[in-house]
mmCIF file of C-alpha atoms and ligand atoms in Angstrom:
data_model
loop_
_atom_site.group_PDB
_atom_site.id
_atom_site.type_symbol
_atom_site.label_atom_id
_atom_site.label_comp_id
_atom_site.label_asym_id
_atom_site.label_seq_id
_atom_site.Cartn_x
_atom_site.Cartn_y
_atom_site.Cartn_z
ATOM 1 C CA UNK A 1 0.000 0.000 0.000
ATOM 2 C CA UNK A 2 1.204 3.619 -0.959
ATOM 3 C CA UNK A 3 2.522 5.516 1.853
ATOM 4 C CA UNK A 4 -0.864 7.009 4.091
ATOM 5 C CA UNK A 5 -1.233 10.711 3.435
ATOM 6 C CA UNK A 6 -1.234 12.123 6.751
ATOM 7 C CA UNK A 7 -2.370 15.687 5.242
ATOM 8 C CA UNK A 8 -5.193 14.019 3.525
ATOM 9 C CA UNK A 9 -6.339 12.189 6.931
ATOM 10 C CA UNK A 10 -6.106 15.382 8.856
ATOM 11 C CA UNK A 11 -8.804 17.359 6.417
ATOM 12 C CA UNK A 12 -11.496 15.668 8.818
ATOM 13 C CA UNK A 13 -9.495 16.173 12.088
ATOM 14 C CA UNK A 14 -12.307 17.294 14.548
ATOM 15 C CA UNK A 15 -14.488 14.326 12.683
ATOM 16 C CA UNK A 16 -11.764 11.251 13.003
ATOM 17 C CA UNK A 17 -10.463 12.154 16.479
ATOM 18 C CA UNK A 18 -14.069 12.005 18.435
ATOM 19 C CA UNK A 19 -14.546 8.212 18.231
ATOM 20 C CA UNK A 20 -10.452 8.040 20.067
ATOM 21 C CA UNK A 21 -12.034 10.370 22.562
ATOM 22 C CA UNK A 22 -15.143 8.374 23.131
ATOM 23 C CA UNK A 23 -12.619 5.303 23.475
ATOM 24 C CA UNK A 24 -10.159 6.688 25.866
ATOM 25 C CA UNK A 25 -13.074 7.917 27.840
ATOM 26 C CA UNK A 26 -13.615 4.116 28.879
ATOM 27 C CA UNK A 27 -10.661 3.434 29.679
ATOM 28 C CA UNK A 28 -10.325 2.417 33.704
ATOM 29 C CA UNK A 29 -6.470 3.441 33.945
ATOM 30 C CA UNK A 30 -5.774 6.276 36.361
ATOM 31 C CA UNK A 31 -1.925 6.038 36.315
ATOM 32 C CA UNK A 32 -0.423 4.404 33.574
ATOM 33 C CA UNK A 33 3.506 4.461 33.772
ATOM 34 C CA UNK A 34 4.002 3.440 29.977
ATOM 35 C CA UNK A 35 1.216 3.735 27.227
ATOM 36 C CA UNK A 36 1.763 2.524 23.545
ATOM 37 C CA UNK A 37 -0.317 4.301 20.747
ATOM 38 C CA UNK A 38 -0.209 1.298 18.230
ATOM 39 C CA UNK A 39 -0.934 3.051 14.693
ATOM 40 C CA UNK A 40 -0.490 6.626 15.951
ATOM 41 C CA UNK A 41 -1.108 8.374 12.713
ATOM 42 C CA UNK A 42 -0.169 12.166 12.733
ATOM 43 C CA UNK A 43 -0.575 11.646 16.473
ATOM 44 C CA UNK A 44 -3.869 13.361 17.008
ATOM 45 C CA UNK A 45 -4.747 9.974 18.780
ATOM 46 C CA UNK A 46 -1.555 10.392 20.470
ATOM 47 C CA UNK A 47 -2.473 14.030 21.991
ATOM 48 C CA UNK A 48 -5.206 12.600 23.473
ATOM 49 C CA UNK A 49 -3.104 10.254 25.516
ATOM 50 C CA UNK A 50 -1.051 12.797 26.126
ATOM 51 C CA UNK A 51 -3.755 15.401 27.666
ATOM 52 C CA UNK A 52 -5.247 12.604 30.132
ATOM 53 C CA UNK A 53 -1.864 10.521 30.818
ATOM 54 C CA UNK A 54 0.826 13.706 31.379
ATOM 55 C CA UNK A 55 3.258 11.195 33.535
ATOM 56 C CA UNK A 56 3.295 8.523 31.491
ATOM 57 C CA UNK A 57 5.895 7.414 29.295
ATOM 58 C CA UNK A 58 3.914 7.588 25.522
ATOM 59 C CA UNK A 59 4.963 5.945 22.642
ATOM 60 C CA UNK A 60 3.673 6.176 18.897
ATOM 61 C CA UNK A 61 3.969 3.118 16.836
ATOM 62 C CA UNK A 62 3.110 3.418 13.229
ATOM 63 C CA UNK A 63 4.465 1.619 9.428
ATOM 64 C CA UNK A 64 4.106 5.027 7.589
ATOM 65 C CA UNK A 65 7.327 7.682 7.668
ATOM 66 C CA UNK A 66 4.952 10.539 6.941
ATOM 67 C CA UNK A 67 2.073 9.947 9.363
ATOM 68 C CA UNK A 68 5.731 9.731 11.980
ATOM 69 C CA UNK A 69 7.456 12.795 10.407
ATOM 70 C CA UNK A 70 3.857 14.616 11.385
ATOM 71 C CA UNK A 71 3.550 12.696 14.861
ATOM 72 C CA UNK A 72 7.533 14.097 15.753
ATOM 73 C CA UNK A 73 6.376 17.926 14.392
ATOM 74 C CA UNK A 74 3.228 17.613 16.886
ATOM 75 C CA UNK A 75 4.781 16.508 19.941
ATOM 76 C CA UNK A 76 8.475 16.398 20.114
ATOM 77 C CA UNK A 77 8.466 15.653 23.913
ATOM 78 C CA UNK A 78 7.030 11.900 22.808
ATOM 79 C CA UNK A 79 8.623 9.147 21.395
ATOM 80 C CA UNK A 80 7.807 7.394 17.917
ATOM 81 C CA UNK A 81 8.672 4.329 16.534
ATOM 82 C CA UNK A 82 8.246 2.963 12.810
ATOM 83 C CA UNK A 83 7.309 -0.910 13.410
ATOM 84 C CA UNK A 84 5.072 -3.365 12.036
ATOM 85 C CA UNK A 85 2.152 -3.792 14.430
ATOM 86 C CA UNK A 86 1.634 -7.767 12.535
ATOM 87 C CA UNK A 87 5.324 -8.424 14.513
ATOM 88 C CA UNK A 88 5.627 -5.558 17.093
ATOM 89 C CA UNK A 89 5.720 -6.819 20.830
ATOM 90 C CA UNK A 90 5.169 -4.867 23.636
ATOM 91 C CA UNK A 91 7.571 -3.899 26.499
ATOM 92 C CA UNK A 92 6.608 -6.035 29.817
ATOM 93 C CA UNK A 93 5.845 -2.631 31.506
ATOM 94 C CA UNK A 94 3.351 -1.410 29.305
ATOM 95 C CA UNK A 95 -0.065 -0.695 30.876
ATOM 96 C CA UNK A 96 -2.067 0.815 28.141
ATOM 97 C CA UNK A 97 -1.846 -0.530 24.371
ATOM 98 C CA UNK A 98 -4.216 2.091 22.562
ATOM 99 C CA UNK A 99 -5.320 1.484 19.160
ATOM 100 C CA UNK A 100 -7.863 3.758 17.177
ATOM 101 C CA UNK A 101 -8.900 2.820 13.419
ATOM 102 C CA UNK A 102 -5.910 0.771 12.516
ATOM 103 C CA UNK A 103 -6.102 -3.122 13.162
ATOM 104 C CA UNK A 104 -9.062 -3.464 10.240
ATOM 105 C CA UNK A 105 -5.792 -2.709 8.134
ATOM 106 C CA UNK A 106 -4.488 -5.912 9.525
ATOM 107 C CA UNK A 107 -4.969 -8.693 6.952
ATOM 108 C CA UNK A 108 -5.677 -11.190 10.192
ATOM 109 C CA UNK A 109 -6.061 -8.600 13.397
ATOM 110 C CA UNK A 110 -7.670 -11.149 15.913
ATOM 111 C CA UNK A 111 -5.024 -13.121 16.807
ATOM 112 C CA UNK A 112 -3.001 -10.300 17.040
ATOM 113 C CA UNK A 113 -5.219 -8.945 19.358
ATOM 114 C CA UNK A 114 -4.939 -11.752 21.841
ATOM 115 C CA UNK A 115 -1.551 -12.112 21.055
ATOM 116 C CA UNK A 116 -0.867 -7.883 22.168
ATOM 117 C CA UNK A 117 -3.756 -8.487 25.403
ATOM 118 C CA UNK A 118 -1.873 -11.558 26.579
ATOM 119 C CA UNK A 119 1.609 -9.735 26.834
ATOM 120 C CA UNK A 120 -0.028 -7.168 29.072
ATOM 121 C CA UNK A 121 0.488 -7.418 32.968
ATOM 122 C CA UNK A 122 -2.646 -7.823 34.938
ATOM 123 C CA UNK A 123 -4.661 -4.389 35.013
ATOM 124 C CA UNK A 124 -3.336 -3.962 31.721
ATOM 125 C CA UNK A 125 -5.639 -2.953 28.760
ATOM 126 C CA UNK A 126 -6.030 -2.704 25.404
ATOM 127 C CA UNK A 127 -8.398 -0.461 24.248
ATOM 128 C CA UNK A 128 -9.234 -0.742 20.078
ATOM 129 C CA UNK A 129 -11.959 1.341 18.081
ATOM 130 C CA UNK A 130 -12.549 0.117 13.971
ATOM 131 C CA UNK A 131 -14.709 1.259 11.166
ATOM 132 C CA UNK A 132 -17.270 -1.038 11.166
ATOM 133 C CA UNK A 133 -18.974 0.397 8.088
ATOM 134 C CA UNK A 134 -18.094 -1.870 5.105
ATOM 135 C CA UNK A 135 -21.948 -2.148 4.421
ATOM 136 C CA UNK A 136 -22.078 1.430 4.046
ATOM 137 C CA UNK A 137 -22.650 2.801 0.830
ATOM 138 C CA UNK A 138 -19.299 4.649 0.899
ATOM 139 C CA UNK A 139 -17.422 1.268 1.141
ATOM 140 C CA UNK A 140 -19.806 -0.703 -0.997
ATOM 141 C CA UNK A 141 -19.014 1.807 -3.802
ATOM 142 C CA UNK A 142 -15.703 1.834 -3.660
ATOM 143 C CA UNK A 143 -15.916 -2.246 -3.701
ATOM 144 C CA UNK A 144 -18.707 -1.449 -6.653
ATOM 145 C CA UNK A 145 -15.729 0.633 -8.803
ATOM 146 C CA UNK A 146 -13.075 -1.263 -8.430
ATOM 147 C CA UNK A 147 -14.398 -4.377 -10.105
ATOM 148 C CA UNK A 148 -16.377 -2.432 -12.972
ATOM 149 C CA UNK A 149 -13.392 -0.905 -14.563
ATOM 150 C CA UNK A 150 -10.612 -1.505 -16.649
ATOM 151 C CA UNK A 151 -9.006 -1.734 -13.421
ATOM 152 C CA UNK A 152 -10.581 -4.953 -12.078
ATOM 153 C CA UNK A 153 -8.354 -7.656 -13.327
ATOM 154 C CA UNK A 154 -5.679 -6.081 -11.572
ATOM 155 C CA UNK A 155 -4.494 -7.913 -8.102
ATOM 156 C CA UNK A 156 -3.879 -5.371 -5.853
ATOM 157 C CA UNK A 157 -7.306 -3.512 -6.560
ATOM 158 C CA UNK A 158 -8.807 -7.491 -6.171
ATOM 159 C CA UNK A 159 -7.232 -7.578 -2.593
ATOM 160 C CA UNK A 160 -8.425 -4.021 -1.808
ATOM 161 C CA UNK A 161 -11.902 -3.838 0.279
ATOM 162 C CA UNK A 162 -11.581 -4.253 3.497
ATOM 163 C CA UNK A 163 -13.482 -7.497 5.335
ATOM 164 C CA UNK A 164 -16.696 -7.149 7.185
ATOM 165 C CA UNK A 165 -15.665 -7.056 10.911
ATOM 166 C CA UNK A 166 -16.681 -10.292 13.005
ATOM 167 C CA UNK A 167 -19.509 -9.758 15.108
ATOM 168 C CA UNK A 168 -18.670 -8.500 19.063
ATOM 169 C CA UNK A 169 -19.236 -12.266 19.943
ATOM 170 C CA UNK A 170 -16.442 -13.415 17.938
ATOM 171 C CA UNK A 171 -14.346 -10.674 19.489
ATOM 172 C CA UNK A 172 -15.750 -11.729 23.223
ATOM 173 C CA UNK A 173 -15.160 -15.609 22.707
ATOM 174 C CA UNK A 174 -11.387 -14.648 21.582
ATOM 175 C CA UNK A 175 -10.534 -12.455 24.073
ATOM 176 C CA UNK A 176 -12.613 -13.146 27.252
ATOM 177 C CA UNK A 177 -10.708 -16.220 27.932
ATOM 178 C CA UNK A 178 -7.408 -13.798 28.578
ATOM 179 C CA UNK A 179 -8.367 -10.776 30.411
ATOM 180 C CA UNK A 180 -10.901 -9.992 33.567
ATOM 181 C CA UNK A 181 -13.040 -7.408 31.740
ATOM 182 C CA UNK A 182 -14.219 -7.084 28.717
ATOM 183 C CA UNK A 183 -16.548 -4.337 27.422
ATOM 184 C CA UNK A 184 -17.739 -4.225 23.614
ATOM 185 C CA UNK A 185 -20.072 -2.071 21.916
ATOM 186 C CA UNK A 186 -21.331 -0.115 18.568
ATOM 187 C CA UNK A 187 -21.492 3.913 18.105
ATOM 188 C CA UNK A 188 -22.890 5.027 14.694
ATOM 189 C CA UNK A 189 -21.539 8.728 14.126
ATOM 190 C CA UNK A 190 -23.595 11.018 11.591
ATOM 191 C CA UNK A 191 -20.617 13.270 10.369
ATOM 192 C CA UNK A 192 -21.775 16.354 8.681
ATOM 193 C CA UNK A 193 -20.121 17.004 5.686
ATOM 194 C CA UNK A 194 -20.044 20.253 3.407
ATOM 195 C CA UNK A 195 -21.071 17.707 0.394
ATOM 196 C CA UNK A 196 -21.068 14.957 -0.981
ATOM 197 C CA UNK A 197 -17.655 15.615 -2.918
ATOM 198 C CA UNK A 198 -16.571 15.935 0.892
ATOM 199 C CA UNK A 199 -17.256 11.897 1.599
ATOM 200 C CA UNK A 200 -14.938 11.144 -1.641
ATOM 201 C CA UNK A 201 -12.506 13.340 0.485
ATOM 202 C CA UNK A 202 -12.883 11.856 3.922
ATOM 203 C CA UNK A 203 -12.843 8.132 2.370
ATOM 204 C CA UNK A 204 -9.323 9.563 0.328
ATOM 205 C CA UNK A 205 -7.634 9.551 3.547
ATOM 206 C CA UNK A 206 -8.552 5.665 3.830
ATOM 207 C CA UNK A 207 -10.237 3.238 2.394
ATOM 208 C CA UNK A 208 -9.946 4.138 -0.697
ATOM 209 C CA UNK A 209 -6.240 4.181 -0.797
ATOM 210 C CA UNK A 210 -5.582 0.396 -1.245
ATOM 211 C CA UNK A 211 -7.949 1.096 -4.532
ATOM 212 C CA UNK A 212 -5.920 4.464 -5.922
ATOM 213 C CA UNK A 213 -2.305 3.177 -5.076
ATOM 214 C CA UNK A 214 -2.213 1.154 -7.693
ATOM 215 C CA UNK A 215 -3.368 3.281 -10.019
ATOM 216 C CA UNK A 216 -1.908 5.833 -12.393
ATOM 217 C CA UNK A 217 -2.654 9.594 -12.106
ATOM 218 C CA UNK A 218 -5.504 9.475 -15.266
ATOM 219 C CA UNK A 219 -6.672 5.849 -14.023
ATOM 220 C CA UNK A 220 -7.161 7.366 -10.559
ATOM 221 C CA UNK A 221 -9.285 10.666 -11.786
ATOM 222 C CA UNK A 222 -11.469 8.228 -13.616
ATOM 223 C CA UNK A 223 -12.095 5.650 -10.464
ATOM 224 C CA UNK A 224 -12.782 8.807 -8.462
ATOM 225 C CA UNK A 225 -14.860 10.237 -10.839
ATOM 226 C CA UNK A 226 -16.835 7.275 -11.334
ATOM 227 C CA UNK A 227 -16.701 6.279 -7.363
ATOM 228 C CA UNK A 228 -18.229 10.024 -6.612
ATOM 229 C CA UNK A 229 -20.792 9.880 -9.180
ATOM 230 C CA UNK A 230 -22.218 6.851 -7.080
ATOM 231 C CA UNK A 231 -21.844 9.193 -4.012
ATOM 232 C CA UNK A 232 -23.870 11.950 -4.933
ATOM 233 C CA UNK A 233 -26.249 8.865 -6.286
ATOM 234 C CA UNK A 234 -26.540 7.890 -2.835
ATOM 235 C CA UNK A 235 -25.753 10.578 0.028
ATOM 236 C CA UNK A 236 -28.479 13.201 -0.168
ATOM 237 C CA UNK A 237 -28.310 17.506 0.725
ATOM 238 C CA UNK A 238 -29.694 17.773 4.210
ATOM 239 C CA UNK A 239 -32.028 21.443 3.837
ATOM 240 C CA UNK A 240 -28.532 23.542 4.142
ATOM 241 C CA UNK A 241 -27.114 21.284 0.991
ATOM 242 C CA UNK A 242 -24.687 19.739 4.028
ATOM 243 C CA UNK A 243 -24.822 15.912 3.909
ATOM 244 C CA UNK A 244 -24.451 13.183 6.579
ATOM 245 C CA UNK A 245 -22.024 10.629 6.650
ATOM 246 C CA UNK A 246 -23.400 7.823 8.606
ATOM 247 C CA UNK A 247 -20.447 6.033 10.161
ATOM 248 C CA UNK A 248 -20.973 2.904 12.556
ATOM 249 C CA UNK A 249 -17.677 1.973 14.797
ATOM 250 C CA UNK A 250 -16.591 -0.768 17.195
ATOM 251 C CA UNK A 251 -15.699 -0.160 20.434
ATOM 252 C CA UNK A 252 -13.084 -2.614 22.841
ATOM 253 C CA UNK A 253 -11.414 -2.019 26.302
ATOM 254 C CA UNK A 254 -10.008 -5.647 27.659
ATOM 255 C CA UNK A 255 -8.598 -5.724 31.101
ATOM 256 C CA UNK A 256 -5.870 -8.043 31.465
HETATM 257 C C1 LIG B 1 -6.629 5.605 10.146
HETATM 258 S S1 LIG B 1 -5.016 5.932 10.767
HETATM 259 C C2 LIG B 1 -5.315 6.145 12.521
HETATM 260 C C3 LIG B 1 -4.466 7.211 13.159
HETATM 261 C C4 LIG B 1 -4.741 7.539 14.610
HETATM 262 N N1 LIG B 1 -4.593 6.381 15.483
HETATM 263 C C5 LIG B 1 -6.110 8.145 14.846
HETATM 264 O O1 LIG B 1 -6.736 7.819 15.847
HETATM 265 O O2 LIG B 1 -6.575 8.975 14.071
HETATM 266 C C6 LIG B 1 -4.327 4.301 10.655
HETATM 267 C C7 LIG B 1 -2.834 4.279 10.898
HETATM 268 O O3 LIG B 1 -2.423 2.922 11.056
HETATM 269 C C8 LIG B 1 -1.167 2.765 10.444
HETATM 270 N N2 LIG B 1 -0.980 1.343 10.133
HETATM 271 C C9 LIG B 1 -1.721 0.575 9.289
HETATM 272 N N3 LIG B 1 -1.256 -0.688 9.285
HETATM 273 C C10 LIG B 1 -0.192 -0.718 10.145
HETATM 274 C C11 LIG B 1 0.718 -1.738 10.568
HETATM 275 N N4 LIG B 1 0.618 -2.995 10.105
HETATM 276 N N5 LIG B 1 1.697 -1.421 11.454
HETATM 277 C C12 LIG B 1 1.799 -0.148 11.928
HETATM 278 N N6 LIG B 1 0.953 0.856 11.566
HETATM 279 C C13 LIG B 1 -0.020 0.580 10.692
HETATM 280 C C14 LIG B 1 -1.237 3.665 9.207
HETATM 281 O O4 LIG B 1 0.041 3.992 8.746
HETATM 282 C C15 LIG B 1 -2.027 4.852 9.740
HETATM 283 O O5 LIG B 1 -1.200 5.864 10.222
#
């Protein structure tokens, strides 16, 4: 996958940093002494941490050198790492592994997750938010595009579109057997955007990456033109010509 375009993700900064907000506000830590922010991004997730953990050691983990080189500029008084979260281990000490709308980019994320809950020390806890929206009409489009053009035959556009999420019980059977607490649940966000040109935007900044990487400059005008064609199809001007991007997330905090 091309590298993530950490000033395309940060267009919709107030939007994509609420559901990390919503997350940490579960969280049952007080103290933490060392707190890992697996798939930082540009760090706004980070910042967060920051704000409600000020004595704890923090450390950003993500693959992409630009989403770091923005994380560093933000706050210089952290540390960031570039690892692969598929291989990273945690340090024994660490009390809070934090991870906000990254492991769906994990071809197999759920025995990672057991693997990253079952290196934490009792108390521990691993808190995780993801997208669960790939029945949305923003991800079925994109899935829609990329196998009706001249693009379809080709493998990484194939392997693009993300996997439905298991349900929470698949989630609760694999980790409940490995931690003392274990609290799962749905938000659906209704983000209001300017228009629906905006949702071809929002969705540049993720999911539809895997589909334009591949791509050429002219191949990638015409998937987005054909992609937002569908999307003013579908998403329709509220009374003030703003339209809603309805956005359903999963939600959860494990205690070691
Ligand atoms: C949608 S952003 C989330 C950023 C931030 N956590 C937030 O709350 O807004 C997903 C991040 O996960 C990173 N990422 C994806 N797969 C990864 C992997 N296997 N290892 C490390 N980072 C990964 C991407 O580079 C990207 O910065």
């Amino acid at each position: 996958m091309e590298d993530w375009s950490a000033r395309q993700y940060l267009k919709f900064e107030d939007e994509r940093t609420r559901p990390p907000r919503d997350l940490l506000a579960q969280v049952p830590l007080q103290n933490p002494r060392l707190v890992v922010d697996l798939g930082c991004g540009p760090g706004n997730s980070t910042e967060l941490l920051v704000a409600r953990f000020p004595q704890a050691q923090m450390v950003g983990l993500d693959s992409s050198p630009d989403m770091l080189r923005k994380a560093r500029e933000r706050l210089p008084n952290c540390t960031f790492v570039q690892a692969d979260i598929a291989t990273w281990k945690p340090e024994p000490a660490t009390e809070l592994i934090f991870s906000n709308a990254v492991l769906q980019w994990l071809p197999d994320h759920q025995p990672v997750m057991r693997r990253l809950l079952e290196a934490l020390p009792g108390g521990g806890v691993l808190a995780v938010q993801m997208p669960d929206n790939t029945r949305e009409p923003g991800l079925v489009f994109q899935r829609e595009v990329g196998e009706s053009g001249p693009w379809r035959d080709h493998p990484e556009i194939k392997a693009a579109a993300r996997k439905d999420l298991p349900p929470p019980e698949a989630y609760y059977d694999l980790l409940k057997p490995v931690c003392s607490r274990i609290d799962i649940w749905h938000s659906v966000y209704n983000h209001v955007m300017p228009s629906p040109q905006a949702i071809t935007e929002w969705f540049k900044g993720s999911s539809l990456q895997p589909f334009l990487s591949p791509l050429d400059a002219a191949a990638r005008e015409q998937f987005l033109a054909a992609y937002t064609a569908k999307i003013v199809g579908a998403y329709k001007p509220r009374f003030d010509g703003k339209v809603l991007l309805r956005f359903p997330r999963l939600f959860i905090i494990a205690v070691r």
